[in-house]
Coordinates of C-alpha atoms and ligand atoms in Angstrom, one line a residue:
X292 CA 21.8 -27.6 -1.3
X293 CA 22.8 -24.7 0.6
X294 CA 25.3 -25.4 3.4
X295 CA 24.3 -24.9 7.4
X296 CA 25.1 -21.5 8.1
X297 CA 24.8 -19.9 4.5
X298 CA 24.1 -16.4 4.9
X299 CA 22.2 -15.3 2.0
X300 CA 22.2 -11.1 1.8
X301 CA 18.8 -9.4 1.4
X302 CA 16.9 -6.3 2.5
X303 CA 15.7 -6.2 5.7
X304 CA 11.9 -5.6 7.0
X305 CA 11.1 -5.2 10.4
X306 CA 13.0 -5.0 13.7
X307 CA 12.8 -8.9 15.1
X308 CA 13.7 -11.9 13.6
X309 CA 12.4 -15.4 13.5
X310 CA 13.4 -18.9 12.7
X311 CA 11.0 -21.1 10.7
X312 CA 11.1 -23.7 8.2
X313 CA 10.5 -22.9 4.4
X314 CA 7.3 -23.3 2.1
X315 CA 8.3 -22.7 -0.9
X316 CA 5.4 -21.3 -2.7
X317 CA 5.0 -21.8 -6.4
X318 CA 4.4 -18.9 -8.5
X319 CA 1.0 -17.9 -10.3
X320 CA -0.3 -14.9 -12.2
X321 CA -2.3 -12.0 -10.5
X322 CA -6.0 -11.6 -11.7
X323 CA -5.8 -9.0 -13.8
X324 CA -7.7 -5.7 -13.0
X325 CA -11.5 -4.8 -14.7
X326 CA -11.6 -4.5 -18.3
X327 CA -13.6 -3.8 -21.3
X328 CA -13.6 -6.3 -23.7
X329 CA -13.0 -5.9 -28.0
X330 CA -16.7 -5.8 -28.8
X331 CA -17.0 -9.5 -29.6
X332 CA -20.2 -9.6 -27.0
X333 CA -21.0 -13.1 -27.7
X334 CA -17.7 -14.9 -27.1
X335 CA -17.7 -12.9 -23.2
X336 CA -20.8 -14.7 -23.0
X337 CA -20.1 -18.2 -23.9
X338 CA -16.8 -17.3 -21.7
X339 CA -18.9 -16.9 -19.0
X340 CA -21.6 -20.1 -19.3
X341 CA -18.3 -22.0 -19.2
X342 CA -16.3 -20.6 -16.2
X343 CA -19.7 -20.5 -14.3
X344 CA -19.9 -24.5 -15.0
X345 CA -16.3 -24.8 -13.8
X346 CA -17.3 -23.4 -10.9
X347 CA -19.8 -25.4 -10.4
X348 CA -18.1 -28.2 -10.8
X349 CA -15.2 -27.1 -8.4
X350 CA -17.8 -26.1 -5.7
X351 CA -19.6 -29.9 -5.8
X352 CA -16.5 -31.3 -5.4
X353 CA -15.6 -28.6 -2.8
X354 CA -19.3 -29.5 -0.8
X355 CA -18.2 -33.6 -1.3
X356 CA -14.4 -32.8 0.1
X357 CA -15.9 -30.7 3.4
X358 CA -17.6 -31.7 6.7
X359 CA -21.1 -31.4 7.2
X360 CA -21.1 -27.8 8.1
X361 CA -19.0 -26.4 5.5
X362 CA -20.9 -28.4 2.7
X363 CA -23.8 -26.6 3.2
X364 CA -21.8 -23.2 2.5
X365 CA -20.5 -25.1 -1.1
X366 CA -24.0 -26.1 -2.0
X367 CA -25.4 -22.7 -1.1
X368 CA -22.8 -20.8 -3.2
X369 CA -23.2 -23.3 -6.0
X370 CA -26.7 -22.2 -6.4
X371 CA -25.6 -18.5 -6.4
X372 CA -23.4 -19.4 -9.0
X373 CA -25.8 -20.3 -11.3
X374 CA -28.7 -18.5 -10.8
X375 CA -30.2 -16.8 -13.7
X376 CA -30.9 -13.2 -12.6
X377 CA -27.2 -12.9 -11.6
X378 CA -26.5 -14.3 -14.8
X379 CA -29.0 -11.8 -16.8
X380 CA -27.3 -9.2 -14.6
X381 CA -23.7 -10.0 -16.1
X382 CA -24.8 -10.3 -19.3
X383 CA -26.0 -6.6 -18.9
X384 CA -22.7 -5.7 -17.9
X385 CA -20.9 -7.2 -20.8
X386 CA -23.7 -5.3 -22.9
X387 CA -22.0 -1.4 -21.6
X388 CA -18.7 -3.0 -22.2
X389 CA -16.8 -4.9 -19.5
X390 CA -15.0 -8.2 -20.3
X391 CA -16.5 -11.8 -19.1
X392 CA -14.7 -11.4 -15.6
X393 CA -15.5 -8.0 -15.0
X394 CA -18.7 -7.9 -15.7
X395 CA -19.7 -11.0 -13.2
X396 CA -17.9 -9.3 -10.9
X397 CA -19.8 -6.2 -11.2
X398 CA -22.9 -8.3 -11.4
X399 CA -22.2 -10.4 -8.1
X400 CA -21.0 -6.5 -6.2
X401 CA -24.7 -5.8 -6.6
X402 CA -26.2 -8.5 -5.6
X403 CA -23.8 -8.2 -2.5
X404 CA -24.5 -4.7 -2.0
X405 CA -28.5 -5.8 -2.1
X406 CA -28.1 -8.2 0.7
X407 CA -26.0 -6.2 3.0
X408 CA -27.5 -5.1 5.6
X409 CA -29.2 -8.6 6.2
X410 CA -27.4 -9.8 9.1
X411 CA -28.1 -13.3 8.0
X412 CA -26.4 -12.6 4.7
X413 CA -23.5 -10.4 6.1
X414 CA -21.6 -12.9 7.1
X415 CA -21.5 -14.9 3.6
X416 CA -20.9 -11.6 1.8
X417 CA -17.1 -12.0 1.4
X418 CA -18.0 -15.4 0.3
X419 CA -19.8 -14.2 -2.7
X420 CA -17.3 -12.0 -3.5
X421 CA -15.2 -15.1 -3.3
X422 CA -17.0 -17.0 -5.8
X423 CA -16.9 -13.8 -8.2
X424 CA -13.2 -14.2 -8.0
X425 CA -13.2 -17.6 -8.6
X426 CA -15.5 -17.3 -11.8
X427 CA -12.9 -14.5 -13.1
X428 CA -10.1 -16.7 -12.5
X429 CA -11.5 -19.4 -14.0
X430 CA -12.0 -17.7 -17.3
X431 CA -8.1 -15.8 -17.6
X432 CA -7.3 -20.0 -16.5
X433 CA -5.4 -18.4 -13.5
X434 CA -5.0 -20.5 -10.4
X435 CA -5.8 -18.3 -7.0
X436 CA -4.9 -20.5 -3.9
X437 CA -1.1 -20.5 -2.5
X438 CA -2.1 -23.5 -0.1
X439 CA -0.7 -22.0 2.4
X440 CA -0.5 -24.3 5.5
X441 CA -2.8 -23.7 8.1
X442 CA -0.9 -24.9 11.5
X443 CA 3.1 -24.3 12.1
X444 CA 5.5 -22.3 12.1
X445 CA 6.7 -21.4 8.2
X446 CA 9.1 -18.9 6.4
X447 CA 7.3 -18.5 3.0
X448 CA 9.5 -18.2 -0.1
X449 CA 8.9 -16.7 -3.5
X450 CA 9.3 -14.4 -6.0
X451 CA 7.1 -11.6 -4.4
X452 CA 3.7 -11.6 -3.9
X453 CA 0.9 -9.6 -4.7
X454 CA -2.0 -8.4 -2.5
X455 CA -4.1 -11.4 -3.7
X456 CA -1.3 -13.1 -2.4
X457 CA -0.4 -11.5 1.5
X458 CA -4.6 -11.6 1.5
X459 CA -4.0 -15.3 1.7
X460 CA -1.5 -15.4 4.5
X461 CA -2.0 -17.9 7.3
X462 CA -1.3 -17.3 11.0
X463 CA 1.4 -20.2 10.4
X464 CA 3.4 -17.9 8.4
X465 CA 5.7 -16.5 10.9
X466 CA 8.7 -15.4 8.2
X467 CA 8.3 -14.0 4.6
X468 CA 12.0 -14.1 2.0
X469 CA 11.5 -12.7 -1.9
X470 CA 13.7 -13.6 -4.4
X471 CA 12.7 -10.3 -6.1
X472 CA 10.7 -7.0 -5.1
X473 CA 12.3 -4.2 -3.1
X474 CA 12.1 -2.2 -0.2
X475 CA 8.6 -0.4 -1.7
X476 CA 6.8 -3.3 -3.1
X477 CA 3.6 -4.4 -1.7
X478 CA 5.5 -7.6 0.1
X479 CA 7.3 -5.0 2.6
X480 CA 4.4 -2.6 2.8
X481 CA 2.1 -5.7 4.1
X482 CA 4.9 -7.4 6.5
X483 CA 6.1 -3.8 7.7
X484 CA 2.1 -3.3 8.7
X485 CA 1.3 -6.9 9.9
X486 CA 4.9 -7.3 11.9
X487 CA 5.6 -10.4 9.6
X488 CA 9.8 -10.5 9.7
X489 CA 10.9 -10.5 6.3
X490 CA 13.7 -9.9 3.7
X491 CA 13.4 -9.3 0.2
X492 CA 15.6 -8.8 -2.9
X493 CA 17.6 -11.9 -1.6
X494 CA 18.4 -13.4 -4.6
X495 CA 20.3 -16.5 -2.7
X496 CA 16.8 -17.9 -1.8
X497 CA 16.4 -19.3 -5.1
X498 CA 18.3 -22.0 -3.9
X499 CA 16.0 -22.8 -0.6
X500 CA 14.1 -26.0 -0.6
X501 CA 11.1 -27.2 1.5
X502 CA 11.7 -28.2 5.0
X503 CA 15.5 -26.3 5.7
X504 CA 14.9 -24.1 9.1
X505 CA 16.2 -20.4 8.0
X506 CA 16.5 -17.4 10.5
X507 CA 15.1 -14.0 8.9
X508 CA 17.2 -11.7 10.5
X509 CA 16.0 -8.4 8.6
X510 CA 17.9 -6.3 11.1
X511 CA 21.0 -8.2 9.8
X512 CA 19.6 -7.5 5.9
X513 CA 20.3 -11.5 5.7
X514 CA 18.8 -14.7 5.8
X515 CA 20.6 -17.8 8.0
X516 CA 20.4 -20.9 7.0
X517 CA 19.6 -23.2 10.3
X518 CA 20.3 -20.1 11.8
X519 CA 18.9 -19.3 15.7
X520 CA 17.1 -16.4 17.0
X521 CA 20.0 -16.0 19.5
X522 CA 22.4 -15.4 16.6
X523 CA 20.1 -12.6 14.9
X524 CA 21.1 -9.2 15.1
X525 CA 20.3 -6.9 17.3
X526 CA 18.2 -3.7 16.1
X527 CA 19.1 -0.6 18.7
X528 CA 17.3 -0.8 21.3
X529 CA 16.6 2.6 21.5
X530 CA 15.4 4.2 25.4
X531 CA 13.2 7.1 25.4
X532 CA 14.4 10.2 27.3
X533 CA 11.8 12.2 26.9
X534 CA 8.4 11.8 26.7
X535 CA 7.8 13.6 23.2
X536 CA 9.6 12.8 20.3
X537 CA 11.9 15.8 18.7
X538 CA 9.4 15.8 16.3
X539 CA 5.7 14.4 15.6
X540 CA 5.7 10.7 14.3
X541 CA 2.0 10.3 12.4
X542 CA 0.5 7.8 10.8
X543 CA -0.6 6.1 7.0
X544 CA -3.7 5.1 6.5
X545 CA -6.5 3.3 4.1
X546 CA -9.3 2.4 5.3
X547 CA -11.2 2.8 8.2
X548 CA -9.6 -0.5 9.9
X549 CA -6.5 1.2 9.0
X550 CA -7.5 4.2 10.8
X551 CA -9.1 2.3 13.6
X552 CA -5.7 0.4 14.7
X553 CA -3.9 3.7 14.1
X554 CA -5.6 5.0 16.7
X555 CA -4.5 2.2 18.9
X556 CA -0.9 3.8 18.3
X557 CA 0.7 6.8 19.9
X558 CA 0.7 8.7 17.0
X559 CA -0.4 12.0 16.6
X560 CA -2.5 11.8 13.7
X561 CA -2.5 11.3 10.1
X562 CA 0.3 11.9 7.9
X563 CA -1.0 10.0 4.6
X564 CA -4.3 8.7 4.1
X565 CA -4.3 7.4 1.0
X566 CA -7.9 7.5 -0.3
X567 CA -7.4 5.2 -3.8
X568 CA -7.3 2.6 -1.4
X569 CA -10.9 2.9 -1.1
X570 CA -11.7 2.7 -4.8
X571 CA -9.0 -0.5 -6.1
X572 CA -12.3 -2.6 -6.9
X573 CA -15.0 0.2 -7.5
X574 CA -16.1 -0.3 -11.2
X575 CA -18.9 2.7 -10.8
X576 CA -18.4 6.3 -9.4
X577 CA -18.7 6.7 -5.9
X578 CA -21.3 9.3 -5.4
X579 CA -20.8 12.0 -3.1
X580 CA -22.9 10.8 -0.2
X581 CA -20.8 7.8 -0.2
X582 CA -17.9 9.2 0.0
X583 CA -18.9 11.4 2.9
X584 CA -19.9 8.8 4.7
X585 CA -16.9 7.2 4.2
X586 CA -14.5 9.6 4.7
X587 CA -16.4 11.1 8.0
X588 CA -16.0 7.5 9.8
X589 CA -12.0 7.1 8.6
X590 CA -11.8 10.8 10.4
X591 CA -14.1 9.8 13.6
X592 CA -11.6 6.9 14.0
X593 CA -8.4 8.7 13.1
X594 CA -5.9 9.1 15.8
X595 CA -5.8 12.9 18.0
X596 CA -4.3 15.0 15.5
X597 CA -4.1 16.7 12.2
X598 CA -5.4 14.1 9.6
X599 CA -3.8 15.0 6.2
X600 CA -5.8 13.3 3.4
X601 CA -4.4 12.6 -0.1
X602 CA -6.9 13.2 -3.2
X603 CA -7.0 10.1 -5.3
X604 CA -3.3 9.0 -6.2
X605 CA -5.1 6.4 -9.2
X606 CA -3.1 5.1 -11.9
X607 CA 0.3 3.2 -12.6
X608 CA 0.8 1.1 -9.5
X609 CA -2.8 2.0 -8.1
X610 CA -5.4 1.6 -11.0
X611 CA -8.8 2.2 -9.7
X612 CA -11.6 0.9 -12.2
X613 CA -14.5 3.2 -12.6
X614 CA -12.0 6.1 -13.5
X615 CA -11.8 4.3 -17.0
X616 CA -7.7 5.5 -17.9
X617 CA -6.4 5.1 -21.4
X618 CA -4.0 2.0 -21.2
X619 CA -0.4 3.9 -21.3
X620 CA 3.0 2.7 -22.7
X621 CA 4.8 3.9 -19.2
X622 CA 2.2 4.4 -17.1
X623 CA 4.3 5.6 -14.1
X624 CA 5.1 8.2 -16.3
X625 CA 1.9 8.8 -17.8
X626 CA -1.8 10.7 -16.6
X627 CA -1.8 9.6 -13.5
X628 CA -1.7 11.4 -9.6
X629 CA -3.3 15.0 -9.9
X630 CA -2.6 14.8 -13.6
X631 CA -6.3 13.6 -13.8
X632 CA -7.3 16.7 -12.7
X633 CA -7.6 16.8 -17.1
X634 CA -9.6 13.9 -17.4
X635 CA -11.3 13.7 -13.6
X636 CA -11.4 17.2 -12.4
X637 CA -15.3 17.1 -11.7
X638 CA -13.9 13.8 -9.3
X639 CA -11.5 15.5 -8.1
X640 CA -13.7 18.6 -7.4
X641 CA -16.0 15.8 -5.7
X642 CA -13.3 14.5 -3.4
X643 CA -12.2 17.9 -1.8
X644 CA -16.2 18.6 -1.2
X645 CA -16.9 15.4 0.3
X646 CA -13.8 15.9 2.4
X647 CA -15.2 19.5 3.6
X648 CA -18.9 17.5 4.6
X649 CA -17.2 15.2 6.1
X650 CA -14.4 17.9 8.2
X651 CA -17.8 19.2 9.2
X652 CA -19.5 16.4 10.6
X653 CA -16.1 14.9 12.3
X654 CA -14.6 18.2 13.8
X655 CA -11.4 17.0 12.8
X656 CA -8.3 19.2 11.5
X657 CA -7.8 18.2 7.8
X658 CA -5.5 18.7 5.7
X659 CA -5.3 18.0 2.0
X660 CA -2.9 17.1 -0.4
X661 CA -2.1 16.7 -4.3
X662 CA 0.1 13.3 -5.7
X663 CA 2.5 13.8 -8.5
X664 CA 3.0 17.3 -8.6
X665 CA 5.7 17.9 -11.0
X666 CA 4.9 21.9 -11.4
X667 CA 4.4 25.0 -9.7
X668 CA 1.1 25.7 -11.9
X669 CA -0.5 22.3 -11.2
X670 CA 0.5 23.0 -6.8
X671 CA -1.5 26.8 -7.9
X672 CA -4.6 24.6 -9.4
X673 CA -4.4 22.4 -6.9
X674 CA -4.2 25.1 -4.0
X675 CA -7.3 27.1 -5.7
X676 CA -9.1 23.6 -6.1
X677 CA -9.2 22.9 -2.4
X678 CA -9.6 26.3 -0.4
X679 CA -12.6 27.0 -2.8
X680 CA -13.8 23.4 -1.8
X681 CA -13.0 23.8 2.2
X682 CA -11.4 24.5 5.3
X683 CA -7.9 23.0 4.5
X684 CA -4.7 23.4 5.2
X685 CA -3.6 22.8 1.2
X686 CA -0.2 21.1 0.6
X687 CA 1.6 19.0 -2.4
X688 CA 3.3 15.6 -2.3
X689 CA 6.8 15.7 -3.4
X690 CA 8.0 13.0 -5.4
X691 CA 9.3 14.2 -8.9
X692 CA 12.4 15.6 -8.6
X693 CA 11.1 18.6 -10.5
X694 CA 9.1 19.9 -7.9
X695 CA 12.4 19.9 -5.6
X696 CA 13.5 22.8 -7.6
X697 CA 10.2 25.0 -7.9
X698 CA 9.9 24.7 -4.1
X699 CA 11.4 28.9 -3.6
X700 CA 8.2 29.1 -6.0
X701 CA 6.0 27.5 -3.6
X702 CA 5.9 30.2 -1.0
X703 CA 2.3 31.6 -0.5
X704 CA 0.9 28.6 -2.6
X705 CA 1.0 26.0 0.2
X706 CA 0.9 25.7 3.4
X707 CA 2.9 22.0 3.3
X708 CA 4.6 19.9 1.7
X709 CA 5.0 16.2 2.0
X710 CA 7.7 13.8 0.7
X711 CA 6.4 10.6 -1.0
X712 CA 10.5 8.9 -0.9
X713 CA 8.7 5.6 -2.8
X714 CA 8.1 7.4 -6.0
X715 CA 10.9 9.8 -5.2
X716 CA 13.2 6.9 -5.4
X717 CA 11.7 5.9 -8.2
X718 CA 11.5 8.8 -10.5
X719 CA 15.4 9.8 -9.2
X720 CA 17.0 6.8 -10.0
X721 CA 15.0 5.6 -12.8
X722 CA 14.0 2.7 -11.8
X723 CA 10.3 0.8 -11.8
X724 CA 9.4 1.1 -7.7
X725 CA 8.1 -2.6 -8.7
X726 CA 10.8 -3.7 -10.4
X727 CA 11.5 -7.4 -9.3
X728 CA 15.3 -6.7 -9.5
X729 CA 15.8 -3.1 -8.8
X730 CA 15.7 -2.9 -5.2
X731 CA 19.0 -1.4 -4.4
X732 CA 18.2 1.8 -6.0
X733 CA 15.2 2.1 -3.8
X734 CA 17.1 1.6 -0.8
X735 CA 16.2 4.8 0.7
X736 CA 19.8 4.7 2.4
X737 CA 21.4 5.8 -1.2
X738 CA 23.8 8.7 -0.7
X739 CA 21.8 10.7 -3.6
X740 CA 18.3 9.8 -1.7
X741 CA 19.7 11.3 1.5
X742 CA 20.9 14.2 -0.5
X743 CA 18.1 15.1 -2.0
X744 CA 15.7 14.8 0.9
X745 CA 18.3 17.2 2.2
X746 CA 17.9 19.8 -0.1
X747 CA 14.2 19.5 0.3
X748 CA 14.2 20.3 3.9
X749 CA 16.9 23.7 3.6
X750 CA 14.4 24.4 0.4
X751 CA 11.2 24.4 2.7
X752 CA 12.7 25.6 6.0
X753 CA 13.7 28.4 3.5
X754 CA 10.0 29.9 2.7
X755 CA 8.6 28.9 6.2
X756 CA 6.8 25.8 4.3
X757 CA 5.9 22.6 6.8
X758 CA 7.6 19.6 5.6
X759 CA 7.1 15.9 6.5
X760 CA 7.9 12.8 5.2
X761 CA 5.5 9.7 4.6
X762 CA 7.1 7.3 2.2
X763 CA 8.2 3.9 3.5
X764 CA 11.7 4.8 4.6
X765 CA 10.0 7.1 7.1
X766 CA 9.3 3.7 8.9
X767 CA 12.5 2.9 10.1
X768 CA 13.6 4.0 13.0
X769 CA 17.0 5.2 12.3
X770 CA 16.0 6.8 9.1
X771 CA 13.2 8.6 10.6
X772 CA 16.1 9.8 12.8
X773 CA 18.2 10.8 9.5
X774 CA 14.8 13.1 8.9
X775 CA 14.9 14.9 11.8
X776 CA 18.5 15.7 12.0
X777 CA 18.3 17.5 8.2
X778 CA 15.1 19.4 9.6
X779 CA 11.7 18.2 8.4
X780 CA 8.9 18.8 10.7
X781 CA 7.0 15.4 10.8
X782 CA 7.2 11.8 9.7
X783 CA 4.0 9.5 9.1
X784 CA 5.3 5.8 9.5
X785 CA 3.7 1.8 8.8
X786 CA 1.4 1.9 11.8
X787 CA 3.1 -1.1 13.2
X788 CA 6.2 0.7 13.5
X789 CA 4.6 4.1 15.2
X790 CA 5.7 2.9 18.1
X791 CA 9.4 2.3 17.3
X792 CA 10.1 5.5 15.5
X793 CA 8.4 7.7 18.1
X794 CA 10.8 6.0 20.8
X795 CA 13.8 6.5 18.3
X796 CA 13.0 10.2 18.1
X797 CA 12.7 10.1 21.7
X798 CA 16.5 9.1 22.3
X799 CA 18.4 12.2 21.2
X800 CA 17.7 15.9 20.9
X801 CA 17.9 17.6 17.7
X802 CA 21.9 18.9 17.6
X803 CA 22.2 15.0 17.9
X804 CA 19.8 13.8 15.3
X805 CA 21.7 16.8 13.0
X806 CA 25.1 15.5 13.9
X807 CA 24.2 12.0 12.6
X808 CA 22.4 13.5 9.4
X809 CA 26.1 15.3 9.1
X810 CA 27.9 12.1 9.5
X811 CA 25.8 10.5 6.7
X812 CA 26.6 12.7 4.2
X813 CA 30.0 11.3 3.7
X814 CA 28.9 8.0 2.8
X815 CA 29.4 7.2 -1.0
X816 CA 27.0 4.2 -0.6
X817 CA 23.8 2.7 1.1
X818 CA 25.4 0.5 3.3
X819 CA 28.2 2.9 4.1
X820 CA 25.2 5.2 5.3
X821 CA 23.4 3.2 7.0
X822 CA 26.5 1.5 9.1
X823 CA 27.4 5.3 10.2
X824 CA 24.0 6.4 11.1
X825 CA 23.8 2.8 13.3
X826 CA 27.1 3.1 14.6
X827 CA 26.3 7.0 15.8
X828 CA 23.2 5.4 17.0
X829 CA 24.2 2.3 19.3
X830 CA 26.6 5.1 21.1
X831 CA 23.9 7.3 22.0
X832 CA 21.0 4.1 22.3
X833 CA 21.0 2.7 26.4
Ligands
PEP203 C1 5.3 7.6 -1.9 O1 5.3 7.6 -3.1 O2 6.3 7.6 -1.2 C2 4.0 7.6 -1.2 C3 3.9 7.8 0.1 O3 2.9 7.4 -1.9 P1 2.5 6.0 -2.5 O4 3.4 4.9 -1.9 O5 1.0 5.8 -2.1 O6 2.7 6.2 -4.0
MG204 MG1 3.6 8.0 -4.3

């Protein structure tokens, strides 16, 4: 039992912290992506007559559990769940291929996509998508709910959690601690976006228990145990002195909600939109028209400013379904990014036309860029790619540390360049950017991290390249700050913390920002760096 006042060291995500009392949540499996399954078509089947009577089963009991109301909704899905033509429609899809899960999946996206538009049925559409989930579950015996609680105030603790997992998040969780994950796994990404305090890589909360109150001070990198707010730490409280920031401060994007609340913010445009996000469940093409229509709205919505618009980043960390990729031994290091461009190009080729159509019918400034670009030759077929498609500026990602060094060569090619620092971490310290227990490397405050970024600013400013930076570590505040001062031209941030970095960028002028880049350079580790660039900071902060 740990001891009142136990400080248990962590990273830190967000700017406030909050006391709660912890929910320990136990751990389950993920449900795994689509598949195809080994050709024994029969054994999917009787997999599926099984899971589908599960279900059934569950949902009765589910109906007998609920009030009046919500019974109805049980008895209603129960009958989806076992009606014929949705099970002749599975069996069709285990026919071309797809495993049991997948394919009633697949099955039950049709039906959904059949009844939308239906405002009757619109509203039990996620519903049904439930129940597919439930039926896939049931056959890899995976168990989906957290049981979260509903009402209260709780600090959730685990080992990390997927996106299955934050989906399930209840407005009672006020505080999120992983035992694992680092400052790029999908657990910061979500609480960064949703303003959810939280520190992860704190391997110390292994030893939390149920019921302890706990302050998450992620400004402090450190959870308290029976801490109060009034002892957290205090992020700078940084006062604008001018109305513009010393450079722009954009912002990442998804999905048209995505670019709907961006728009909320004051940022000035796009920096990252990344479009996989579209696609993480789509087990068939989307046709051109679709994505048009798509990708015109996400611009309509976007924020006043350049929009720059990533072509599909699938593979690794981001699978996306219909593109059907070989399994890989190291897929981070395998055909993945613009790499498709072998396997994909015609989707590619798609992409950047959809993207003109729908520059056209937004009259919005777009900007395109390539993922993974590890060569000069692939930012050249990338650059031909998309100003024979459209009206683009045409930039590359940076994120191998390969490309760092071909940038003199880049001069004439593109017109930008942006810095991906999540897979930069990961490809220049060799370490899994999902790695449960890898997170110091990631720390984007690692003297070689800063360096490189660095060198990759001089490199651009060089051959009159733009550069910006849209990885996570250009959400925090006093990093963004780091940016500025080494010279890059933009940074895209977590739309929740917009606001924060643009008033950061708005407390110093840009001999300051480059005096504190300076400063930083003499640290020999993360925390060394970051203490100087806070200290430098709270000085000039009030
Ligand atoms: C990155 O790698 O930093 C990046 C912005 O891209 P993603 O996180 O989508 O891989
Ligand atoms: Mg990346």
């Amino acid at each position: 039992m740990l001891a009142s006042g136990a400080v248990l060291t962590g990273l830190g995500v967000g700017l406030s912290a909050i006391s709660g009392e912890v929910f320990r949540v136990k751990p389950h499996q993920p449900l795994p992506v689509p598949a195809k399954h080994s050709g024994d078509k029969q054994s999917e089947i009787d997999k599926l007559k099984t899971a589908i009577s599960n279900v059934s089963q569950e949902l009765q009991q589910l109906a007998k559990k609920a009030g009046e109301t919500s019974a109805e909704i049980f008895e209603a899905l129960e009958m989806i769940v076992q009606d014929e033509s949705l099970f002749d429609a599975a069996i069709t899809e285990i026919e071309t291929g797809w495993d049991a899960p997948t394919a009633f999946v697949n099955a039950v996206e049709t039906f959904a996509e059949l009844l939308s538009g239906d405002p009757t049925f619109e509203e039990r559409l996620a519903d049904i998508r439930d129940l597919a989930k439930r039926v896939a579950a049931n056959i890899h015996g995976i168990s989906l709910g957290l049981n979260l609680p509903e009402e209260g105030r709780y600090v959730i603790v685990g080992e990390d959690f997927s996106p299955a997992d934050t989906a399930q998040f209840t407005k009672a969780v006020v505080g999120v601690i992983t035992i694992q994950g680092g400052p790029t796994s999908h657990t910061a990404i979500i609480c960064r976006s949703k303003s959810i305090p939280a520190v992860v890589s704190c391997a110390g909360a292994a030893e939390l228990v149920d019921g302890v109150q706990v302050l998450v001070d992620p400004v402090g990198d450190r959870v308290v145990v029976e801490g109060k707010e009034a002892d957290a730490t205090q992020a700078i409280s940084f006062v604008a002195k001018s109305a513009e920031p010393i450079i722009p401060v954009r912002a990442n994007i998804g999905s048209l909600e995505d670019s709907i609340a961006a728009a909320t913010t004051a940022a000035e445009g796009v920096g990252l939109f990344r479009t996989e996000l579209l696609y993480l469940q789509s087990t068939a093409k989307p046709s051109k028209e679709k994505q048009i229509a798509s990708y015109a709205e996400i611009l309509k919505a976007a924020p006043e400013g350049p929009i720059v618009v990533r072509t599909i980043d699938a593979g690794s960390d981001k699978p996306v379904p219909f593109l059907d990729m070989p399994k890989e031994e190291n897929p981070a290091l395998g055909v993945r990014g613009f790499r498709l461009v072998g396997p994909h190009r015609d989707f590619i080729v798609d992409q950047l036309e959809s993207l003109e159509e729908a520059r056209k019918l937004s009259g919005r400034e777009v900007w395109v860029m390539a993922p993974m670009i590890a060569l000069t030759s692939e930012a050249i077929e990338f650059a031909e790619l998309a100003r024979k498609a459209g009206n683009f500026k045409v930039g590359i990602m940076v994120e191998t540390p390969s490309i760092i060094y071909e940038i003199p060569n880049l001069k004439g090619v593109v017109d930008f360049i942006s810095v991906g620092t999540n897979d930069l971490s990961q490809y220049l310290f060799a370490s899994d950017r999902l790695h449960p227990s890898l997170g110091t490397l990631l720390n984007p405050w690692q003297p070689a991290l800063i360096r490189a970024l660095s060198v990759i600013a001089k490199e651009c400013e060089a051959v009159s390249i733009y550069s910006g930076v849209c990885g996570e570590s250009a959400s925090d505040p006093a990093f963004a700050v780091v940016l500025a001062g080494m010279g890059f031209d933009s940074v895209s941030s977590s739309r929740s913390q917009v606001g924060a970095v643009r008033t950061a960028l708005s407390s110093l002028d840009k001999s300051q920002a480059h005096d504190i880049y300076q400063a930083v350079l003499a640290a020999k580790t993360a925390d060394e760096a970051k203490s100087i660039a806070l200290a430098k900071l709270s000085l000039l902060a009030g």
